[in-house]
Short mmCIF file of N, CA and C in Angstrom, two decimals:
data_model
loop_
_atom_site.label_atom_id
_atom_site.label_comp_id
_atom_site.label_asym_id
_atom_site.label_seq_id
_atom_site.Cartn_x
_atom_site.Cartn_y
_atom_site.Cartn_z
N GLU A 1 48.92 75.41 160.63
CA GLU A 1 49.01 76.72 160.05
C GLU A 1 50.44 77.19 160.10
N LEU A 2 51.18 76.98 161.18
CA LEU A 2 52.52 77.34 161.29
C LEU A 2 53.39 76.57 160.25
N GLN A 3 53.15 75.38 160.14
CA GLN A 3 53.88 74.58 159.16
C GLN A 3 53.70 75.10 157.76
N ARG A 4 52.42 75.35 157.47
CA ARG A 4 52.17 75.94 156.14
C ARG A 4 52.87 77.27 155.96
N GLN A 5 52.88 78.11 156.95
CA GLN A 5 53.60 79.40 156.87
C GLN A 5 55.17 79.22 156.73
N ASP A 6 55.65 78.18 157.45
CA ASP A 6 57.01 77.90 157.36
C ASP A 6 57.37 77.39 155.95
N MET A 7 56.43 76.53 155.43
CA MET A 7 56.66 76.11 154.04
C MET A 7 56.68 77.26 153.03
N ILE A 8 55.72 78.16 153.26
CA ILE A 8 55.64 79.31 152.31
C ILE A 8 56.89 80.17 152.46
N GLU A 9 57.37 80.43 153.69
CA GLU A 9 58.60 81.19 153.91
C GLU A 9 59.79 80.48 153.28
N LYS A 10 59.82 79.13 153.40
CA LYS A 10 60.88 78.41 152.87
C LYS A 10 60.92 78.54 151.32
N GLN A 11 59.72 78.44 150.72
CA GLN A 11 59.58 78.49 149.24
C GLN A 11 60.05 79.92 148.81
N LYS A 12 59.58 80.93 149.57
CA LYS A 12 59.98 82.32 149.24
C LYS A 12 61.52 82.48 149.29
N ARG A 13 62.17 81.90 150.30
CA ARG A 13 63.55 81.96 150.39
C ARG A 13 64.26 81.28 149.29
N GLU A 14 63.67 80.14 148.88
CA GLU A 14 64.27 79.36 147.74
C GLU A 14 64.15 80.18 146.40
N VAL A 15 62.94 80.79 146.27
CA VAL A 15 62.73 81.66 145.06
C VAL A 15 63.75 82.79 145.00
N VAL A 16 63.92 83.41 146.25
CA VAL A 16 64.88 84.57 146.26
C VAL A 16 66.28 84.06 146.00
N LYS A 17 66.66 82.83 146.51
CA LYS A 17 68.02 82.27 146.24
C LYS A 17 68.16 82.04 144.75
N GLN A 18 67.16 81.47 144.14
CA GLN A 18 67.20 81.20 142.69
C GLN A 18 67.32 82.46 141.87
N LYS A 19 66.53 83.44 142.31
CA LYS A 19 66.67 84.80 141.59
C LYS A 19 68.11 85.33 141.75
N GLU A 20 68.72 85.20 142.96
CA GLU A 20 70.08 85.76 143.23
C GLU A 20 71.08 84.97 142.32
N VAL A 21 70.82 83.65 142.26
CA VAL A 21 71.76 82.85 141.48
C VAL A 21 71.68 83.20 139.98
N LYS A 22 70.36 83.42 139.51
CA LYS A 22 70.20 83.85 138.12
C LYS A 22 70.81 85.23 137.88
N ARG A 23 70.65 86.07 138.86
CA ARG A 23 71.19 87.50 138.66
C ARG A 23 72.71 87.44 138.60
N ALA A 24 73.28 86.59 139.52
CA ALA A 24 74.77 86.47 139.55
C ALA A 24 75.27 85.88 138.22
N LYS A 25 74.51 84.90 137.67
CA LYS A 25 74.89 84.32 136.33
C LYS A 25 74.85 85.41 135.30
N ALA A 26 73.71 86.18 135.28
CA ALA A 26 73.55 87.24 134.26
C ALA A 26 74.65 88.28 134.38
N VAL A 27 74.94 88.65 135.65
CA VAL A 27 76.06 89.64 135.86
C VAL A 27 77.38 89.08 135.31
N ALA A 28 77.63 87.76 135.52
CA ALA A 28 78.88 87.15 135.03
C ALA A 28 78.87 87.19 133.55
N ARG A 29 77.73 86.81 132.90
CA ARG A 29 77.66 86.91 131.42
C ARG A 29 77.96 88.28 130.89
N VAL A 30 77.29 89.26 131.48
CA VAL A 30 77.50 90.71 131.05
C VAL A 30 78.91 91.06 131.21
N LYS A 31 79.53 90.73 132.34
CA LYS A 31 80.94 91.09 132.61
C LYS A 31 81.82 90.44 131.56
N GLY A 32 81.58 89.13 131.25
CA GLY A 32 82.30 88.44 130.23
C GLY A 32 82.19 89.04 128.78
N ALA A 33 80.97 89.50 128.48
CA ALA A 33 80.65 90.10 127.19
C ALA A 33 81.39 91.43 127.14
N LEU A 34 81.36 92.27 128.28
CA LEU A 34 81.98 93.53 128.29
C LEU A 34 83.53 93.36 128.12
N GLU A 35 84.10 92.35 128.84
CA GLU A 35 85.51 92.11 128.76
C GLU A 35 85.92 91.71 127.33
N GLY A 36 85.05 90.86 126.72
CA GLY A 36 85.35 90.44 125.33
C GLY A 36 85.22 91.66 124.34
N ALA A 37 84.25 92.55 124.62
CA ALA A 37 84.12 93.70 123.73
C ALA A 37 85.31 94.64 123.91
N ALA A 38 85.76 94.80 125.14
CA ALA A 38 86.86 95.61 125.39
C ALA A 38 88.16 95.09 124.74
N VAL A 39 88.30 93.78 124.78
CA VAL A 39 89.42 93.17 124.04
C VAL A 39 89.37 93.46 122.58
N LEU A 40 88.14 93.19 121.94
CA LEU A 40 87.98 93.42 120.55
C LEU A 40 88.22 94.89 120.19
N GLU A 41 87.80 95.75 121.08
CA GLU A 41 87.97 97.23 120.81
C GLU A 41 89.52 97.55 120.85
N GLN A 42 90.20 96.94 121.82
CA GLN A 42 91.60 97.19 121.91
C GLN A 42 92.35 96.62 120.60
N GLN A 43 91.92 95.44 120.20
CA GLN A 43 92.52 94.93 118.99
C GLN A 43 92.25 95.83 117.75
N ARG A 44 90.98 96.34 117.68
CA ARG A 44 90.62 97.22 116.58
C ARG A 44 91.48 98.49 116.60
N MET A 45 91.62 99.02 117.81
CA MET A 45 92.36 100.26 118.00
C MET A 45 93.90 100.00 117.57
N ALA A 46 94.45 98.82 117.94
CA ALA A 46 95.78 98.53 117.64
C ALA A 46 95.96 98.41 116.08
N GLU A 47 94.97 97.80 115.46
CA GLU A 47 94.99 97.61 113.95
C GLU A 47 94.95 99.02 113.31
N LEU A 48 94.03 99.89 113.82
CA LEU A 48 93.95 101.27 113.30
C LEU A 48 95.23 102.01 113.51
N GLU A 49 95.87 101.83 114.62
CA GLU A 49 97.17 102.55 114.82
C GLU A 49 98.24 102.07 113.89
N THR A 50 98.30 100.72 113.74
CA THR A 50 99.23 100.23 112.72
C THR A 50 98.99 100.72 111.30
N LYS A 51 97.72 100.74 110.98
CA LYS A 51 97.40 101.23 109.66
C LYS A 51 97.69 102.69 109.47
N MET A 52 97.52 103.48 110.53
CA MET A 52 97.81 104.94 110.49
C MET A 52 99.36 105.12 110.45
N LYS A 53 100.05 104.26 111.14
CA LYS A 53 101.55 104.33 111.01
C LYS A 53 101.98 104.02 109.65
N GLU A 54 101.39 102.97 108.98
CA GLU A 54 101.73 102.65 107.61
C GLU A 54 101.43 103.82 106.61
N ASP A 55 100.26 104.43 106.86
CA ASP A 55 99.89 105.56 106.03
C ASP A 55 100.85 106.72 106.18
N GLU A 56 101.28 106.95 107.45
CA GLU A 56 102.27 107.99 107.68
C GLU A 56 103.56 107.71 106.96
N LYS A 57 104.00 106.41 106.96
CA LYS A 57 105.26 106.05 106.33
C LYS A 57 105.11 106.33 104.79
N ARG A 58 103.95 105.91 104.22
CA ARG A 58 103.65 106.18 102.81
C ARG A 58 103.76 107.65 102.47
N LEU A 59 103.03 108.43 103.34
CA LEU A 59 103.07 109.88 103.15
C LEU A 59 104.48 110.43 103.23
N ASP A 60 105.26 110.00 104.19
CA ASP A 60 106.67 110.44 104.36
C ASP A 60 107.40 110.10 103.05
N PHE A 61 107.21 108.88 102.60
CA PHE A 61 107.89 108.42 101.38
C PHE A 61 107.55 109.36 100.18
N VAL A 62 106.27 109.54 100.05
CA VAL A 62 105.79 110.43 98.90
C VAL A 62 106.38 111.86 99.05
N ARG A 63 106.33 112.34 100.34
CA ARG A 63 106.93 113.67 100.49
C ARG A 63 108.46 113.68 100.13
N GLY A 64 109.16 112.64 100.51
CA GLY A 64 110.55 112.56 100.19
C GLY A 64 110.75 112.58 98.66
N ILE A 65 109.94 111.83 97.99
CA ILE A 65 110.09 111.82 96.51
C ILE A 65 109.80 113.19 95.95
N ILE A 66 108.76 113.80 96.36
CA ILE A 66 108.44 115.16 95.91
C ILE A 66 109.52 116.14 96.18
N ALA A 67 110.12 116.08 97.38
CA ALA A 67 111.18 116.94 97.70
C ALA A 67 112.38 116.68 96.77
N GLU A 68 112.70 115.44 96.51
CA GLU A 68 113.82 115.11 95.61
C GLU A 68 113.57 115.65 94.23
N LYS A 69 112.33 115.48 93.77
CA LYS A 69 111.95 115.97 92.41
C LYS A 69 112.12 117.48 92.38
N GLU A 70 111.65 118.18 93.39
CA GLU A 70 111.80 119.61 93.38
C GLU A 70 113.21 120.04 93.44
N ALA A 71 114.09 119.33 94.25
CA ALA A 71 115.49 119.66 94.29
C ALA A 71 116.12 119.44 92.85
N GLU A 72 115.73 118.32 92.29
CA GLU A 72 116.27 118.05 90.89
C GLU A 72 115.87 119.06 89.88
N LYS A 73 114.59 119.54 89.95
CA LYS A 73 114.10 120.54 89.08
C LYS A 73 114.86 121.91 89.29
N LYS A 74 115.04 122.21 90.51
CA LYS A 74 115.79 123.43 90.81
C LYS A 74 117.20 123.40 90.23
N LYS A 75 117.90 122.18 90.52
CA LYS A 75 119.22 122.08 89.98
C LYS A 75 119.23 122.18 88.45
N GLU A 76 118.21 121.46 87.81
CA GLU A 76 118.15 121.47 86.40
C GLU A 76 117.88 122.88 85.85
N ALA A 77 116.99 123.61 86.55
CA ALA A 77 116.74 124.98 86.14
C ALA A 77 117.93 125.89 86.24
N LYS A 78 118.68 125.70 87.36
CA LYS A 78 119.94 126.47 87.48
C LYS A 78 120.94 126.16 86.39
N ARG A 79 121.04 124.84 86.15
CA ARG A 79 121.99 124.43 85.10
C ARG A 79 121.61 125.00 83.71
N LYS A 80 120.24 124.93 83.44
CA LYS A 80 119.82 125.43 82.17
C LYS A 80 119.96 126.97 82.07
N ALA A 81 119.66 127.61 83.15
CA ALA A 81 119.86 129.10 83.19
C ALA A 81 121.29 129.52 82.97
N LYS A 82 122.22 128.74 83.57
CA LYS A 82 123.64 128.99 83.40
C LYS A 82 124.06 128.74 81.93
N ILE A 83 123.51 127.65 81.40
CA ILE A 83 123.81 127.34 79.93
C ILE A 83 123.29 128.44 79.03
N ARG A 84 122.00 128.88 79.37
CA ARG A 84 121.45 129.95 78.52
C ARG A 84 122.24 131.22 78.54
N SER A 85 122.64 131.55 79.80
CA SER A 85 123.43 132.81 79.99
C SER A 85 124.78 132.70 79.25
N GLU A 86 125.42 131.49 79.29
CA GLU A 86 126.65 131.24 78.60
C GLU A 86 126.46 131.38 77.12
N LYS A 87 125.43 130.74 76.62
CA LYS A 87 125.14 130.81 75.14
C LYS A 87 124.83 132.18 74.74
N ALA A 88 124.01 133.01 75.52
CA ALA A 88 123.72 134.31 75.17
C ALA A 88 124.99 135.20 75.20
N GLU A 89 125.92 134.95 76.12
CA GLU A 89 127.17 135.67 76.14
C GLU A 89 128.03 135.33 74.88
N GLU A 90 128.05 134.04 74.56
CA GLU A 90 128.76 133.62 73.35
C GLU A 90 128.22 134.23 72.09
N ALA A 91 126.81 134.24 72.05
CA ALA A 91 126.16 134.81 70.87
C ALA A 91 126.50 136.31 70.80
N ARG A 92 126.52 136.99 71.95
CA ARG A 92 126.76 138.45 71.91
C ARG A 92 128.21 138.67 71.50
N GLN A 93 129.15 137.87 71.93
CA GLN A 93 130.54 138.01 71.58
C GLN A 93 130.72 137.70 70.08
N ALA A 94 130.06 136.62 69.63
CA ALA A 94 130.11 136.30 68.22
C ALA A 94 129.52 137.44 67.34
N GLN A 95 128.40 137.98 67.83
CA GLN A 95 127.79 139.09 67.08
C GLN A 95 128.66 140.31 67.07
N GLU A 96 129.35 140.61 68.16
CA GLU A 96 130.29 141.73 68.18
C GLU A 96 131.45 141.50 67.26
N LEU A 97 132.01 140.26 67.28
CA LEU A 97 133.06 139.84 66.41
C LEU A 97 132.66 140.08 64.92
N ARG A 98 131.36 139.58 64.55
CA ARG A 98 130.90 139.71 63.18
C ARG A 98 130.77 141.21 62.82
N ARG A 99 130.33 141.99 63.77
CA ARG A 99 130.18 143.45 63.49
C ARG A 99 131.58 144.05 63.20
N GLN A 100 132.52 143.71 64.02
CA GLN A 100 133.91 144.23 63.80
C GLN A 100 134.39 143.78 62.47
N GLN A 101 134.12 142.51 62.11
CA GLN A 101 134.57 142.05 60.81
C GLN A 101 133.89 142.79 59.70
N ILE A 102 132.56 143.06 59.89
CA ILE A 102 131.92 143.73 58.81
C ILE A 102 132.42 145.22 58.70
N LEU A 103 132.70 145.84 59.84
CA LEU A 103 133.26 147.22 59.80
C LEU A 103 134.63 147.18 59.12
N GLU A 104 135.38 146.13 59.47
CA GLU A 104 136.73 145.99 58.73
C GLU A 104 136.56 145.88 57.28
N ARG A 105 135.60 145.02 56.88
CA ARG A 105 135.33 144.83 55.53
C ARG A 105 134.90 146.08 54.76
N GLN A 106 134.02 146.82 55.53
CA GLN A 106 133.60 148.11 54.96
C GLN A 106 134.72 149.10 54.79
N GLN A 107 135.61 149.08 55.80
CA GLN A 107 136.79 149.98 55.65
C GLN A 107 137.73 149.54 54.52
N ARG A 108 137.80 148.24 54.40
CA ARG A 108 138.61 147.71 53.28
C ARG A 108 137.96 148.04 51.95
N ALA A 109 136.64 147.94 51.92
CA ALA A 109 135.94 148.30 50.74
C ALA A 109 136.15 149.79 50.38
N ASP A 110 135.98 150.63 51.42
CA ASP A 110 136.23 152.08 51.18
C ASP A 110 137.65 152.36 50.76
N GLN A 111 138.58 151.71 51.35
CA GLN A 111 139.96 151.90 50.94
C GLN A 111 140.17 151.40 49.47
N THR A 112 139.52 150.25 49.22
CA THR A 112 139.64 149.79 47.79
C THR A 112 139.09 150.80 46.81
N VAL A 113 137.88 151.35 47.18
CA VAL A 113 137.29 152.33 46.32
C VAL A 113 138.18 153.49 46.10
N GLN A 114 138.75 153.98 47.29
CA GLN A 114 139.57 155.19 47.21
C GLN A 114 140.88 154.86 46.46
N HIS A 115 141.40 153.72 46.65
CA HIS A 115 142.70 153.46 46.05
C HIS A 115 142.50 153.02 44.59
N THR A 116 141.56 152.25 44.23
CA THR A 116 141.45 151.77 42.91
C THR A 116 140.56 152.64 41.98
N LEU A 117 139.62 153.35 42.74
CA LEU A 117 138.60 154.18 41.99
C LEU A 117 137.86 153.28 40.96
N ALA A 118 137.84 152.02 41.33
CA ALA A 118 137.15 151.16 40.38
C ALA A 118 135.67 150.98 40.96
N LYS A 119 134.79 151.59 40.19
CA LYS A 119 133.44 151.59 40.78
C LYS A 119 132.86 150.19 40.81
N LYS A 120 133.15 149.36 39.90
CA LYS A 120 132.65 148.01 39.87
C LYS A 120 133.05 147.25 41.08
N ALA A 121 134.32 147.23 41.47
CA ALA A 121 134.84 146.58 42.64
C ALA A 121 134.13 147.12 43.90
N TRP A 122 133.95 148.45 43.90
CA TRP A 122 133.37 149.05 45.06
C TRP A 122 131.94 148.57 45.24
N GLU A 123 131.15 148.49 44.12
CA GLU A 123 129.80 148.01 44.21
C GLU A 123 129.74 146.54 44.64
N LYS A 124 130.66 145.79 44.15
CA LYS A 124 130.63 144.36 44.48
C LYS A 124 130.93 144.20 45.95
N GLU A 125 131.88 144.96 46.51
CA GLU A 125 132.16 144.82 47.93
C GLU A 125 130.95 145.36 48.71
N LYS A 126 130.39 146.39 48.26
CA LYS A 126 129.25 147.00 48.96
C LYS A 126 128.10 145.98 48.98
N THR A 127 127.82 145.34 47.87
CA THR A 127 126.74 144.26 47.81
C THR A 127 127.06 143.16 48.76
N ARG A 128 128.30 142.74 48.82
CA ARG A 128 128.67 141.73 49.74
C ARG A 128 128.46 142.13 51.21
N VAL A 129 128.79 143.32 51.54
CA VAL A 129 128.58 143.80 52.85
C VAL A 129 127.07 143.92 53.22
N GLU A 130 126.29 144.29 52.27
CA GLU A 130 124.83 144.39 52.47
C GLU A 130 124.29 143.00 52.71
N HIS A 131 124.82 142.08 51.86
CA HIS A 131 124.37 140.68 52.10
C HIS A 131 124.65 140.18 53.48
N ILE A 132 125.94 140.48 53.87
CA ILE A 132 126.33 140.14 55.29
C ILE A 132 125.46 140.76 56.31
N MET A 133 125.12 142.08 56.07
CA MET A 133 124.28 142.74 57.03
C MET A 133 122.84 142.10 57.07
N GLN A 134 122.37 141.75 55.90
CA GLN A 134 121.00 141.05 55.86
C GLN A 134 121.04 139.74 56.62
N THR A 135 122.18 139.01 56.36
CA THR A 135 122.40 137.73 57.15
C THR A 135 122.42 138.00 58.57
N GLU A 136 123.11 139.02 58.96
CA GLU A 136 123.17 139.40 60.40
C GLU A 136 121.79 139.69 60.97
N LYS A 137 121.01 140.41 60.18
CA LYS A 137 119.63 140.75 60.65
C LYS A 137 118.80 139.50 60.78
N ARG A 138 118.92 138.61 59.79
CA ARG A 138 118.22 137.25 59.86
C ARG A 138 118.65 136.47 61.05
N GLN A 139 119.96 136.48 61.28
CA GLN A 139 120.44 135.68 62.50
C GLN A 139 119.93 136.34 63.79
N ALA A 140 119.85 137.70 63.78
CA ALA A 140 119.33 138.38 64.98
C ALA A 140 117.83 137.94 65.17
N LYS A 141 117.14 137.89 64.03
CA LYS A 141 115.66 137.46 64.22
C LYS A 141 115.57 136.07 64.71
N VAL A 142 116.41 135.16 64.21
CA VAL A 142 116.43 133.78 64.60
C VAL A 142 116.75 133.73 66.24
N HIS A 143 117.75 134.53 66.54
CA HIS A 143 118.09 134.56 67.99
C HIS A 143 116.92 135.06 68.77
N GLU A 144 116.16 136.03 68.35
CA GLU A 144 115.01 136.50 69.04
C GLU A 144 113.90 135.45 69.12
N ILE A 145 113.72 134.68 68.05
CA ILE A 145 112.74 133.56 68.07
C ILE A 145 113.12 132.53 69.06
N LYS A 146 114.45 132.23 69.14
CA LYS A 146 114.90 131.22 70.04
C LYS A 146 114.69 131.74 71.49
N ARG A 147 114.86 132.99 71.75
CA ARG A 147 114.69 133.54 73.08
C ARG A 147 113.16 133.44 73.45
N ALA A 148 112.34 133.70 72.49
CA ALA A 148 110.87 133.60 72.75
C ALA A 148 110.42 132.19 73.05
N GLN A 149 111.03 131.18 72.29
CA GLN A 149 110.74 129.80 72.56
C GLN A 149 111.25 129.41 73.90
N ALA A 150 112.41 129.88 74.29
CA ALA A 150 112.98 129.55 75.65
C ALA A 150 112.00 130.18 76.72
N TYR A 151 111.48 131.34 76.49
CA TYR A 151 110.57 131.92 77.46
C TYR A 151 109.26 131.10 77.56
N GLN A 152 108.79 130.60 76.42
CA GLN A 152 107.63 129.72 76.46
C GLN A 152 107.89 128.45 77.19
N ARG A 153 109.06 127.88 77.05
CA ARG A 153 109.43 126.69 77.82
C ARG A 153 109.41 127.02 79.31
N HIS A 154 109.95 128.19 79.61
CA HIS A 154 109.96 128.65 81.02
C HIS A 154 108.55 128.71 81.58
N LEU A 155 107.61 129.30 80.84
CA LEU A 155 106.25 129.36 81.25
C LEU A 155 105.68 127.95 81.49
N LEU A 156 105.96 127.09 80.54
CA LEU A 156 105.44 125.71 80.65
C LEU A 156 105.98 125.03 81.96
N LYS A 157 107.22 125.32 82.24
CA LYS A 157 107.83 124.77 83.47
C LYS A 157 107.17 125.28 84.74
N LYS A 158 106.79 126.59 84.66
CA LYS A 158 106.13 127.19 85.81
C LYS A 158 104.68 126.50 85.99
N LYS A 159 104.04 126.23 84.86
CA LYS A 159 102.79 125.59 84.87
C LYS A 159 102.89 124.19 85.49
N LEU A 160 103.93 123.41 85.08
CA LEU A 160 104.15 122.13 85.67
C LEU A 160 104.39 122.19 87.13
N ASP A 161 105.16 123.17 87.59
CA ASP A 161 105.39 123.37 89.02
C ASP A 161 104.09 123.67 89.70
N GLY A 162 103.21 124.42 89.10
CA GLY A 162 101.85 124.67 89.75
C GLY A 162 101.10 123.36 89.92
N ASN A 163 101.21 122.44 88.90
CA ASN A 163 100.56 121.09 89.05
C ASN A 163 101.16 120.31 90.18
N LEU A 164 102.47 120.43 90.35
CA LEU A 164 103.09 119.73 91.46
C LEU A 164 102.63 120.36 92.84
N ASP A 165 102.43 121.60 92.89
CA ASP A 165 101.87 122.23 94.09
C ASP A 165 100.48 121.71 94.44
N ARG A 166 99.62 121.55 93.38
CA ARG A 166 98.31 121.06 93.56
C ARG A 166 98.31 119.61 94.09
N ALA A 167 99.27 118.83 93.62
CA ALA A 167 99.39 117.45 94.10
C ALA A 167 99.76 117.51 95.55
N GLN A 168 100.63 118.36 95.95
CA GLN A 168 101.09 118.50 97.34
C GLN A 168 99.85 118.85 98.21
N ARG A 169 99.02 119.77 97.74
CA ARG A 169 97.84 120.16 98.53
C ARG A 169 96.90 119.01 98.70
N VAL A 170 96.72 118.19 97.67
CA VAL A 170 95.83 117.02 97.75
C VAL A 170 96.39 116.06 98.83
N LEU A 171 97.70 115.85 98.87
CA LEU A 171 98.30 115.00 99.79
C LEU A 171 98.06 115.50 101.27
N ASP A 172 98.18 116.85 101.40
CA ASP A 172 97.94 117.45 102.68
C ASP A 172 96.53 117.32 103.11
N GLN A 173 95.56 117.43 102.19
CA GLN A 173 94.08 117.25 102.52
C GLN A 173 93.85 115.81 102.94
N LYS A 174 94.54 114.79 102.31
CA LYS A 174 94.28 113.44 102.67
C LYS A 174 94.80 113.18 104.06
N GLU A 175 95.96 113.87 104.40
CA GLU A 175 96.54 113.69 105.70
C GLU A 175 95.63 114.25 106.77
N GLU A 176 95.00 115.42 106.46
CA GLU A 176 94.01 115.98 107.40
C GLU A 176 92.89 115.10 107.62
N LEU A 177 92.36 114.53 106.48
CA LEU A 177 91.25 113.59 106.60
C LEU A 177 91.59 112.39 107.50
N LEU A 178 92.79 111.85 107.32
CA LEU A 178 93.22 110.73 108.19
C LEU A 178 93.23 111.13 109.64
N GLU A 179 93.71 112.36 109.92
CA GLU A 179 93.78 112.86 111.29
C GLU A 179 92.37 113.02 111.84
N LYS A 180 91.44 113.50 111.06
CA LYS A 180 90.09 113.60 111.52
C LYS A 180 89.44 112.22 111.79
N ARG A 181 89.65 111.26 111.01
CA ARG A 181 89.18 109.92 111.17
C ARG A 181 89.76 109.36 112.44
N ARG A 182 90.98 109.59 112.67
CA ARG A 182 91.68 109.04 113.86
C ARG A 182 91.08 109.66 115.13
N LYS A 183 90.87 110.98 115.09
CA LYS A 183 90.23 111.62 116.29
C LYS A 183 88.76 111.11 116.42
N ALA A 184 88.04 110.88 115.36
CA ALA A 184 86.68 110.36 115.47
C ALA A 184 86.68 108.97 116.08
N ASN A 185 87.63 108.17 115.67
CA ASN A 185 87.72 106.81 116.14
C ASN A 185 88.04 106.84 117.72
N VAL A 186 88.95 107.68 118.02
CA VAL A 186 89.28 107.77 119.41
C VAL A 186 88.09 108.27 120.25
N GLU A 187 87.36 109.29 119.74
CA GLU A 187 86.21 109.80 120.45
C GLU A 187 85.16 108.71 120.62
N SER A 188 84.90 107.97 119.50
CA SER A 188 83.85 106.95 119.52
C SER A 188 84.25 105.86 120.48
N SER A 189 85.52 105.54 120.52
CA SER A 189 85.92 104.44 121.43
C SER A 189 85.85 104.92 122.90
N LEU A 190 86.05 106.21 123.12
CA LEU A 190 85.97 106.68 124.46
C LEU A 190 84.47 106.67 124.95
N GLN A 191 83.60 106.96 123.99
CA GLN A 191 82.15 106.95 124.30
C GLN A 191 81.75 105.58 124.53
#
């Protein structure tokens, strides 16, 4: 009976030893799997970080281009405004010179009438002055039309600037989305 009990005890101890060996092997497998998963997670995080850095570089590059374009547009707008103001000043001076010439011609015509008392010559000069005045009026209308066209171009430029602003907002939204994804990835990896 004692031998039988010793045998049973021996078998129980062997079963317990086998179970402990199996448990130790399972623990080793789980540890190895966890270490492998941790390494994969670290690699994935490193890849994500490099991708995010590349995206940041692209965004910086696009922002630089946009800033350069805006600076160029501002310079171009200043240059065009300066040219327009110079042309307007030249046109005003030319118009004043034409008016002075017309007044001088009118004075000459009046003097001619007074001196010669030739009605025909006076009418001819008067007709010529009227023609010049009409030409002046037409040129003034043309000048007004050109100013209106310049104003329309100015409005179109403003509209294009608005489109550029919308493109900048879209880039900012993409940047925020990348930041949210980055945070979500960090949180999920922490969990």
